mmCIF file of C-alpha atoms in Angstrom:
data_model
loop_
_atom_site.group_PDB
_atom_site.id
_atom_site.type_symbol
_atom_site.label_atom_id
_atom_site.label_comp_id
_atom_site.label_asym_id
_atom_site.label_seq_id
_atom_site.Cartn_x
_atom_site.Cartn_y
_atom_site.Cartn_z
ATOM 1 C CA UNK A 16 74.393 70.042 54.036
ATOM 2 C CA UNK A 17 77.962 68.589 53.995
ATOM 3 C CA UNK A 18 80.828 68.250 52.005
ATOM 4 C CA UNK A 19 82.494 64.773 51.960
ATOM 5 C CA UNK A 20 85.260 65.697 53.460
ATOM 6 C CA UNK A 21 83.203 68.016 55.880
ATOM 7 C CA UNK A 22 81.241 64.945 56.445
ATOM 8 C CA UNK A 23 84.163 62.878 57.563
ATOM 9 C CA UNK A 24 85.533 65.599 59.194
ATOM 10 C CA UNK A 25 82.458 65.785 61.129
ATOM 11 C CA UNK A 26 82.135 62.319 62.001
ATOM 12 C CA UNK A 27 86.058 62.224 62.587
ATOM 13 C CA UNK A 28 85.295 64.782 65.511
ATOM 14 C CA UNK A 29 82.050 62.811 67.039
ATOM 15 C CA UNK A 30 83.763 59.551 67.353
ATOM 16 C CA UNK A 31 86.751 61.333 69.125
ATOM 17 C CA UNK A 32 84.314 62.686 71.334
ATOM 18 C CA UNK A 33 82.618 59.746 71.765
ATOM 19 C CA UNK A 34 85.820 57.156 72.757
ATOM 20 C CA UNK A 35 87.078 56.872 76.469
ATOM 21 C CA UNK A 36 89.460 59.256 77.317
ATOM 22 C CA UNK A 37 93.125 58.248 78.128
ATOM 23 C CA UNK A 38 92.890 59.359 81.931
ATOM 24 C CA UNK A 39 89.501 56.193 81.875
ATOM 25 C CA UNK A 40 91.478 53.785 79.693
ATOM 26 C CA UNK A 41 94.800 53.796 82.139
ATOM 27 C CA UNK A 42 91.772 53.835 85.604
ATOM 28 C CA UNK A 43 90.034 50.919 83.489
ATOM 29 C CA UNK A 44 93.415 48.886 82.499
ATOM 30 C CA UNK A 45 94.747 49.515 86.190
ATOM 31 C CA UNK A 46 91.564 48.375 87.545
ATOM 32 C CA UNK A 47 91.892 44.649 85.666
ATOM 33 C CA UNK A 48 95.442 44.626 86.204
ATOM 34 C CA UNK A 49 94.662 45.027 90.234
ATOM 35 C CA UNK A 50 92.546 42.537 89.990
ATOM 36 C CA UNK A 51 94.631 40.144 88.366
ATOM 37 C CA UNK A 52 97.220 40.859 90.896
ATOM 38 C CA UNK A 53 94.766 40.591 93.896
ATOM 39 C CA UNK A 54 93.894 37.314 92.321
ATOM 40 C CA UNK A 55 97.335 35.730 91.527
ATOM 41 C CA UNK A 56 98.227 36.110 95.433
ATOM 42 C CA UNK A 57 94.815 35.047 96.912
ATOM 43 C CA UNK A 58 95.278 31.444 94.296
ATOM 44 C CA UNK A 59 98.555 29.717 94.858
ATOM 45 C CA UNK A 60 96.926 26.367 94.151
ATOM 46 C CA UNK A 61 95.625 27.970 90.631
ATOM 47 C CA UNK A 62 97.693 29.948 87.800
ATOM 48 C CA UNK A 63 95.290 32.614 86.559
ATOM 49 C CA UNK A 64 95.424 35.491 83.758
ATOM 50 C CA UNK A 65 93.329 38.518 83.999
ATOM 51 C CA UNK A 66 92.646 40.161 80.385
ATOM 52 C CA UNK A 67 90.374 42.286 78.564
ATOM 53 C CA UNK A 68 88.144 41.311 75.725
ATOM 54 C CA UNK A 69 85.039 42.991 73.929
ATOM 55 C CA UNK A 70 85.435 46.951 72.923
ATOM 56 C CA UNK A 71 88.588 47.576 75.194
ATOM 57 C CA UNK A 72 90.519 44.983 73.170
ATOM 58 C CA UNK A 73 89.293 46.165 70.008
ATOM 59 C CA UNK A 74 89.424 50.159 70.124
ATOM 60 C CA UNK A 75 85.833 49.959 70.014
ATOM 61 C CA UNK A 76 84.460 51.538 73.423
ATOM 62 C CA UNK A 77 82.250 54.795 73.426
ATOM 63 C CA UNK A 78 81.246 57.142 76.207
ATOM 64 C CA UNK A 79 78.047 56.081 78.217
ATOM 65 C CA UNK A 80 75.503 58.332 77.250
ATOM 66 C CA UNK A 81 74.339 59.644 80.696
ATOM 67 C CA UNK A 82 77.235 60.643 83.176
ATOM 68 C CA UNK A 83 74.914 58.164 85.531
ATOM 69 C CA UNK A 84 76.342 55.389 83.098
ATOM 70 C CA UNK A 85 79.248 53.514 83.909
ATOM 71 C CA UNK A 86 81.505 51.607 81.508
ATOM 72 C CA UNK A 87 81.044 48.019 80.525
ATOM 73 C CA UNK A 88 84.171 46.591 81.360
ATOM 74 C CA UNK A 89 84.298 42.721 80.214
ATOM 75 C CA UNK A 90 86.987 40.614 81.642
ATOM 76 C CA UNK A 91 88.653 37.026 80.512
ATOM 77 C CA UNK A 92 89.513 35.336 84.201
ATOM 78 C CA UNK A 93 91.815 32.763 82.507
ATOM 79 C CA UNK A 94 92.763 29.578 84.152
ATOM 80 C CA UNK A 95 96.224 28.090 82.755
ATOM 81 C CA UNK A 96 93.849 24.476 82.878
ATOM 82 C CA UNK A 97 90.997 22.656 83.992
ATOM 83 C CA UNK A 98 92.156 21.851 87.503
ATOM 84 C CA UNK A 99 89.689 18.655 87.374
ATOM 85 C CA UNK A 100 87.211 21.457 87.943
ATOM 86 C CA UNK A 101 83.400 21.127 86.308
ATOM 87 C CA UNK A 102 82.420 24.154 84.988
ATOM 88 C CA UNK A 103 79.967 24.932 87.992
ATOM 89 C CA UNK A 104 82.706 24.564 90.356
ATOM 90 C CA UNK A 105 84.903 26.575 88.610
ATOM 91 C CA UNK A 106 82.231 29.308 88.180
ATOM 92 C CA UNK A 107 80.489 29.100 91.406
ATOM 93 C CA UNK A 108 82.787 27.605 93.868
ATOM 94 C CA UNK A 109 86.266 29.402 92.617
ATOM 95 C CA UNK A 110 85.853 32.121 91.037
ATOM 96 C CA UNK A 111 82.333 33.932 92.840
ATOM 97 C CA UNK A 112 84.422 33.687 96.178
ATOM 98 C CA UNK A 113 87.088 35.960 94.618
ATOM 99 C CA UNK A 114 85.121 38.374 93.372
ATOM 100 C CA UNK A 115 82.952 38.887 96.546
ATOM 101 C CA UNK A 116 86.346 39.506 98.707
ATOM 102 C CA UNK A 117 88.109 41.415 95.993
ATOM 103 C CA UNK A 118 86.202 44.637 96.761
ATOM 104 C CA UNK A 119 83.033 45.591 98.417
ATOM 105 C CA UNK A 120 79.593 45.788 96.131
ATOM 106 C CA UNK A 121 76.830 46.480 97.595
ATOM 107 C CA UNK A 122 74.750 45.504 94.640
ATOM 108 C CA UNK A 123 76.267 42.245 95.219
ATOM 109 C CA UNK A 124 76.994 40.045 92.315
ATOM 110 C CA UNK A 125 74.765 38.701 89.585
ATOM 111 C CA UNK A 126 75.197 35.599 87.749
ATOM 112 C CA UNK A 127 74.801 36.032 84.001
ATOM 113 C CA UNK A 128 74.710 33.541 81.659
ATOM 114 C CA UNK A 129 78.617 33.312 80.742
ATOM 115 C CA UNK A 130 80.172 35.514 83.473
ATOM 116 C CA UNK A 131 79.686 37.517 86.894
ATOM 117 C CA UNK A 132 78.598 41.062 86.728
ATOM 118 C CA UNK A 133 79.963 43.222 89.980
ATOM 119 C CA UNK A 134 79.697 46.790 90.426
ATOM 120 C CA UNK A 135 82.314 47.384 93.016
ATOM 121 C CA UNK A 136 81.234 50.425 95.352
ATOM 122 C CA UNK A 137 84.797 51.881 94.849
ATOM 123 C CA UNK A 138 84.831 51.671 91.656
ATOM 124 C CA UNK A 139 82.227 54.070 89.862
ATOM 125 C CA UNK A 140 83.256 54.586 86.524
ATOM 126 C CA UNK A 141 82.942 50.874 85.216
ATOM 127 C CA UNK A 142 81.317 47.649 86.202
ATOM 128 C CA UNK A 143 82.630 44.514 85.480
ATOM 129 C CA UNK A 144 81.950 41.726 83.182
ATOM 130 C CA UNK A 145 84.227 38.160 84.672
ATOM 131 C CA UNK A 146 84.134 35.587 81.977
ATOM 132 C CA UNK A 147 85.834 32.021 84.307
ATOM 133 C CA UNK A 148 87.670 29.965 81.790
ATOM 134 C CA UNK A 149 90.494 27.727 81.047
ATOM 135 C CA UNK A 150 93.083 27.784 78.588
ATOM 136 C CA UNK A 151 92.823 24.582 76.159
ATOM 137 C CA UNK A 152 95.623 22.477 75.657
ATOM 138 C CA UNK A 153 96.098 24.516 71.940
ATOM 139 C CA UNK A 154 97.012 27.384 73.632
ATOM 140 C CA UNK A 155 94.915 29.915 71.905
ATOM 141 C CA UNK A 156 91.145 28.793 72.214
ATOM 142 C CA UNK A 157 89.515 28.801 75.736
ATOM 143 C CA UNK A 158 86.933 26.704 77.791
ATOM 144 C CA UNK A 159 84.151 29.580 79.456
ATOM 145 C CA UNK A 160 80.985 28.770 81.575
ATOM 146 C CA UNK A 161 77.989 28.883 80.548
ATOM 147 C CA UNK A 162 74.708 28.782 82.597
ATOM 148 C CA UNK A 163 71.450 27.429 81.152
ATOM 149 C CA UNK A 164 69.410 29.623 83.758
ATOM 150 C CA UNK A 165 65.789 27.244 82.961
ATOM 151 C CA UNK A 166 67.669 24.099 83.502
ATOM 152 C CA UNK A 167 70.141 25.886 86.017
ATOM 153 C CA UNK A 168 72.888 23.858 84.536
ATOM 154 C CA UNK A 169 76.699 24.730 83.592
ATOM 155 C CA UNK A 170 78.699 23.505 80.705
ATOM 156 C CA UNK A 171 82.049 24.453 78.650
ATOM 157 C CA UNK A 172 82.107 25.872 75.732
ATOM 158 C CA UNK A 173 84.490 26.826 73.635
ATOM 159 C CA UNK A 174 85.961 30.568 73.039
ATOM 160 C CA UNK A 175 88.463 32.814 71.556
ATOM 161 C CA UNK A 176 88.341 36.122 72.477
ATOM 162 C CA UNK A 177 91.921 37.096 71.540
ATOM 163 C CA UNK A 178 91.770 35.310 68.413
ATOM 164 C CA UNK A 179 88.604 37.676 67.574
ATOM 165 C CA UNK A 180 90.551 40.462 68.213
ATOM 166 C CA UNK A 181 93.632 39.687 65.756
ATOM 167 C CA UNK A 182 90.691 39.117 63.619
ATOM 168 C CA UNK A 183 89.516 42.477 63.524
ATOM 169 C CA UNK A 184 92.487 44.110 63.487
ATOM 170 C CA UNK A 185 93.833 41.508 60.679
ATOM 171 C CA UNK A 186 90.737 43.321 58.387
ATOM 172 C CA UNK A 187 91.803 47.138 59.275
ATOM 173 C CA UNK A 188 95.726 46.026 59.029
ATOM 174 C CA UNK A 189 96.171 47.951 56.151
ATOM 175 C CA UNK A 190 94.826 51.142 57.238
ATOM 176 C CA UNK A 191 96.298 50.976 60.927
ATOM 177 C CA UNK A 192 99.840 50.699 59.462
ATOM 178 C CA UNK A 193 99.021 53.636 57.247
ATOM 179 C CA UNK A 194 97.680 55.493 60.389
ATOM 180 C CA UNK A 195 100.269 54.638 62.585
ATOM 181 C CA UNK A 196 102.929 55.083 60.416
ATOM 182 C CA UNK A 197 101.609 59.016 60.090
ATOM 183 C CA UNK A 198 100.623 59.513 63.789
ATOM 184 C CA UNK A 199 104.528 58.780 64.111
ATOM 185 C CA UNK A 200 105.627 61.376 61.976
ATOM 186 C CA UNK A 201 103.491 63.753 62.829
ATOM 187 C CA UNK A 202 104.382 63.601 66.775
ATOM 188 C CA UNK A 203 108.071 62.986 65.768
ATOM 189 C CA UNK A 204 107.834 59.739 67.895
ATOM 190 C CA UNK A 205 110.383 57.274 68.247
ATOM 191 C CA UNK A 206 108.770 54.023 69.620
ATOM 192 C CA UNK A 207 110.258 51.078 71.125
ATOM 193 C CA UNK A 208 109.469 47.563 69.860
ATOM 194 C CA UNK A 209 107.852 46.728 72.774
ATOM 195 C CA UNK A 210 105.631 49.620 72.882
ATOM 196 C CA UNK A 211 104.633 49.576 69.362
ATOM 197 C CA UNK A 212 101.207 47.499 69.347
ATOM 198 C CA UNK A 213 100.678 49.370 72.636
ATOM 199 C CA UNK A 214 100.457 52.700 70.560
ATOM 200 C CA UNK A 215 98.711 51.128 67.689
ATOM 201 C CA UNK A 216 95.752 49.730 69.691
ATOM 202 C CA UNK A 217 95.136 53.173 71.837
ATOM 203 C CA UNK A 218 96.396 56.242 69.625
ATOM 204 C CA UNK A 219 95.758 55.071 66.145
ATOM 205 C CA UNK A 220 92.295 54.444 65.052
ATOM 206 C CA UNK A 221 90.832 53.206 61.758
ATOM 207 C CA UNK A 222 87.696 54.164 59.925
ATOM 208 C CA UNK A 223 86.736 50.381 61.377
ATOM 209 C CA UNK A 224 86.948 51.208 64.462
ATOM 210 C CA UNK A 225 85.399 54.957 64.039
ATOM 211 C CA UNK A 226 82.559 53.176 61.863
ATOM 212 C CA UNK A 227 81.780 51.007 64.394
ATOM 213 C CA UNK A 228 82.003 53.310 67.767
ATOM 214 C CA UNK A 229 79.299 55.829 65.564
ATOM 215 C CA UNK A 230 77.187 52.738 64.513
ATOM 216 C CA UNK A 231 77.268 51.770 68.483
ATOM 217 C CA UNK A 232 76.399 55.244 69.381
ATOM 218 C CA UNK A 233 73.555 55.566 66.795
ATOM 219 C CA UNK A 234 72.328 52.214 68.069
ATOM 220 C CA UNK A 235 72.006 53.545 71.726
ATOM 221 C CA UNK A 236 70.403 57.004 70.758
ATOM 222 C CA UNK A 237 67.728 54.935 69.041
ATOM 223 C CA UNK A 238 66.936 52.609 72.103
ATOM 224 C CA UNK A 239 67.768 54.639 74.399
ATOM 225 C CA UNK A 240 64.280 54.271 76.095
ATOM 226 C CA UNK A 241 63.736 50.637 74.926
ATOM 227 C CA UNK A 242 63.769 47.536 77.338
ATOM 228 C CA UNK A 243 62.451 44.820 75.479
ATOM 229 C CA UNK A 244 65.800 43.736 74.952
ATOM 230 C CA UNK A 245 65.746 44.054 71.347
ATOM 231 C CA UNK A 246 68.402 45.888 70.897
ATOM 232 C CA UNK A 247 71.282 45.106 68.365
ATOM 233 C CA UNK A 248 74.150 43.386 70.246
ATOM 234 C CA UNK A 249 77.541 45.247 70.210
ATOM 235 C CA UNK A 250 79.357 41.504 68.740
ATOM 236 C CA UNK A 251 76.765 41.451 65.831
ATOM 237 C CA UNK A 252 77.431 45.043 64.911
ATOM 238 C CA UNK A 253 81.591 44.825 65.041
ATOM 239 C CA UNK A 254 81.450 41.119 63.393
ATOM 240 C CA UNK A 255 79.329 42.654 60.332
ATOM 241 C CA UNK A 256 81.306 46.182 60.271
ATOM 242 C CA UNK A 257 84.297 44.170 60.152
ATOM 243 C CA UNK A 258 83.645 41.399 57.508
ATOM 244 C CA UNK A 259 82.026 43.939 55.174
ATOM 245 C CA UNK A 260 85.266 46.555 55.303
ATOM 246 C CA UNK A 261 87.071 47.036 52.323
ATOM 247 C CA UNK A 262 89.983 49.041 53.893
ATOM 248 C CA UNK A 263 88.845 51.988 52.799
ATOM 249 C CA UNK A 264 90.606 55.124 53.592
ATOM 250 C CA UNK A 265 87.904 57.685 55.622
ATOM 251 C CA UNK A 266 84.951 56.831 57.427
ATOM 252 C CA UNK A 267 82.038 57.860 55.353
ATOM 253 C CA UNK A 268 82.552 55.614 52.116
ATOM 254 C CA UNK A 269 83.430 53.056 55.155
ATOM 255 C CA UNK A 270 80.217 53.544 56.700
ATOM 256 C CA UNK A 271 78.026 53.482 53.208
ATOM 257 C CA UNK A 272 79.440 50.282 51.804
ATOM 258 C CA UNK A 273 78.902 48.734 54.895
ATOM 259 C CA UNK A 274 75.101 49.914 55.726
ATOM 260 C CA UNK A 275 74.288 49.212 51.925
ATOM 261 C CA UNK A 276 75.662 45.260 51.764
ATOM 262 C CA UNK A 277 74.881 44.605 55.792
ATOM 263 C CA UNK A 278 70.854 43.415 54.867
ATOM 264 C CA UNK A 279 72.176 40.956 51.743
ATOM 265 C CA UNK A 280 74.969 39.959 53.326
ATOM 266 C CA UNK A 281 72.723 38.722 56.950
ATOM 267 C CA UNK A 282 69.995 37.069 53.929
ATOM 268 C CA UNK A 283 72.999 35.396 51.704
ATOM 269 C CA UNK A 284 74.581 33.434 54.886
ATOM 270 C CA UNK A 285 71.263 32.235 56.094
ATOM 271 C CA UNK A 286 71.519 28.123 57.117
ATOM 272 C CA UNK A 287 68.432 26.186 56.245
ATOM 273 C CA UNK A 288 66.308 28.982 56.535
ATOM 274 C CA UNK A 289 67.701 30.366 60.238
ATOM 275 C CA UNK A 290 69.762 33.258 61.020
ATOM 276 C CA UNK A 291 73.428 32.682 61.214
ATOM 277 C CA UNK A 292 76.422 35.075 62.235
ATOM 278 C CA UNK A 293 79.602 32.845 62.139
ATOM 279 C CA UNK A 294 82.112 33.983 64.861
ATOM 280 C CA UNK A 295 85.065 34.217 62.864
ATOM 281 C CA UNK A 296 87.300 32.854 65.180
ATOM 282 C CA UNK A 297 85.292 29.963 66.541
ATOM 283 C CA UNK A 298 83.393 28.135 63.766
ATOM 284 C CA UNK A 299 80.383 26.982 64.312
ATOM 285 C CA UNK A 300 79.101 29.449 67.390
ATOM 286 C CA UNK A 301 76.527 31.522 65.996
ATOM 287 C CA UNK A 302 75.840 35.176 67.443
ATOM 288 C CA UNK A 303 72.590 35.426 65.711
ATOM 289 C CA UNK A 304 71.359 31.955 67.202
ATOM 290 C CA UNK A 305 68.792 34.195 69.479
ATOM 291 C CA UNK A 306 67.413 35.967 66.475
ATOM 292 C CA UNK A 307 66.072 32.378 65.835
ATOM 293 C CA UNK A 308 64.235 31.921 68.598
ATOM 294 C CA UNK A 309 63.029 35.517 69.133
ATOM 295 C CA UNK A 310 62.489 36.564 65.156
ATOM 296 C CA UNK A 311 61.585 40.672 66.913
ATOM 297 C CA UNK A 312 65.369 40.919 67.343
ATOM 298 C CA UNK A 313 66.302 39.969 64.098
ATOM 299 C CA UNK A 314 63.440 42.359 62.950
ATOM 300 C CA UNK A 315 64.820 45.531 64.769
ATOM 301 C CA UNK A 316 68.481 44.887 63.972
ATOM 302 C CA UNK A 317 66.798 45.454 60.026
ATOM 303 C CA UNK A 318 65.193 48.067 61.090
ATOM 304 C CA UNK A 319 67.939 49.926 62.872
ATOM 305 C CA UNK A 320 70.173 49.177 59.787
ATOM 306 C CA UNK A 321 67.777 50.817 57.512
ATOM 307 C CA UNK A 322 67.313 54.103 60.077
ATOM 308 C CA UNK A 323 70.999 54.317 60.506
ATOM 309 C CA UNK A 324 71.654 54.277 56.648
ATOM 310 C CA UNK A 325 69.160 56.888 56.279
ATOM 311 C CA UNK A 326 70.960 58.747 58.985
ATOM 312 C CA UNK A 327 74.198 58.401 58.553
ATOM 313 C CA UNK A 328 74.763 58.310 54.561
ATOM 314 C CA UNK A 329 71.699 59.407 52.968
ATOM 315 C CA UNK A 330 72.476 61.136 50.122
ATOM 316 C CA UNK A 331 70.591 64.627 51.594
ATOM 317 C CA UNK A 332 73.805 64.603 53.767
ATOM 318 C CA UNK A 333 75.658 66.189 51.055
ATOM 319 C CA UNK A 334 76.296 69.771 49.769
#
């Protein structure tokens, strides 16, 4: 039995635990940046950026649970434009030759539906995630690939993985200045201006971000020894955390308002009777669209809500 504050105390400690340590973050961020470099020289016809998206944007990631795990490390290969290139010749004929002379793999490369997946042999600690796009002429939304694997067919369609993450960090914004501000003071810190969001992202974390690394853990203790592909997506999990956080101040009331609105909040934005997750920085793409078509995953994501409420904020919790 816990106190409250014991409780966040406790949960304070786990998601520390839990986050990549600053010796993986700089091998991760120097592995991208090589690769961006290796790229820029090998492409003088092409003007490409190299950038992270997913959990290592967001101050989301958490420890694989087995040291035989590796880190998912997903990538944004950004093309300044379209080049005249179709989306299959931008995936397939430009971008699967660089990866496959970057590095050796020995697993080779595998062609997922919007990106390549390489495990590079020298590179044990993460595998990549390439998502080939182009910038669009607005300067902030992107063009990616994506590969109808019945039809084996490639279109564009539209993206915004940065504008996600000011997203998230626009609902926390609050709390990370507060947090910052104090992890400041508190290592007597003076920062430079161009540091600043540099510190922010990687030293300072929010009850957001702690709420939604535990919520990811949780999720992979309970399917840890499931493959039927049922288990809750990372985006779903972050979008929800995020859209139901009321900037409050420690992660357990955090984590109960959250858990407690997430099943009417899923039911209330229902469109004509199907499942519908708005990205909230591309309208109109729905992360839920799958539940649609395969109803079991919309049926474990309740039921994983309900097992990590009774879990993680059940009122036996406390003293």
């Amino acid at each position: 039995m816990y106190s409250k504050d014991d409780l966040n105390a406790l949960y304070r400690t786990i998601a520390a635990n839990i986050d990549i340590s600053d010796e993986m973050f700089d091998a991760a961020e120097k592995e991208y940046t090589d690769l961006g470099k290796w790229i820029d020289e090998e492409t003088p016809d092409y003007k490409i950026s190299i950038f992270p998206q997913g959990s290592f944007g967001l101050g989301t990631v958490i420890k694989p649970i087995s040291n035989e795990d590796d880190y998912d490390l997903d990538i944004v290969c950004q093309f300044a434009k379209s080049y005249g290139l179709s989306a299959k010749e931008l995936k397939i004929d430009v971008v699967k030759p660089l990866l496959m002379h970057y590095k050796k793999s020995s697993k080779g490369i595998v062609n997922k539906r919007r990106c390549w997946h390489v495990d590079y042999d020298d590179i044990p600690q993460f595998h990549m995630d390439i998502i080939p796009s182009f910038l669009a002429s607005s300067g902030e939304l992107i063009f990616i690939t994506e590969h109808n694997e019945e039809a084996d067919t490639y279109e564009y369609i539209g993206s915004n993985p940065s504008g996600y993450i000011k997203w998230f960090f626009d609902r926390c914004a609050k709390q990370h200045e507060r947090l910052y501000q104090n992890y400041v003071k508190e290592h007597r810190m003076v920062v430079m201006q161009a540091d600043i969001e540099k510190v922010k992202r990687r030293k300072v974390k929010t009850p957001l971000q702690r709420v939604v690394q535990l919520l990811k853990r949780h999720r992979d203790v309970m399917f840890a020894y499931d493959d039927s592909g049922n288990k809750p997506v990372s985006i779903i999990i972050t979008t929800m955390a995020a859209i139901l956080y009321q900037e409050e101040d420690n992660i357990i009331d955090a984590m109960t308002k959250i858990l407690a609105a997430a099943p009417k909040w899923i039911h209330d934005n229902m469109k004509d009777g199907e499942y519908f997750i708005e990205n909230p920085s591309y309208a109109g793409e729905n992360f839920a669209d799958k539940w649609n078509t395969h109803p079991e995953r919309a049926a474990t994501f309740f039921t994983w809500l309900k097992q990590a409420a009774d879990d993680l904020t059940s009122d036996s919790l406390y003293a």
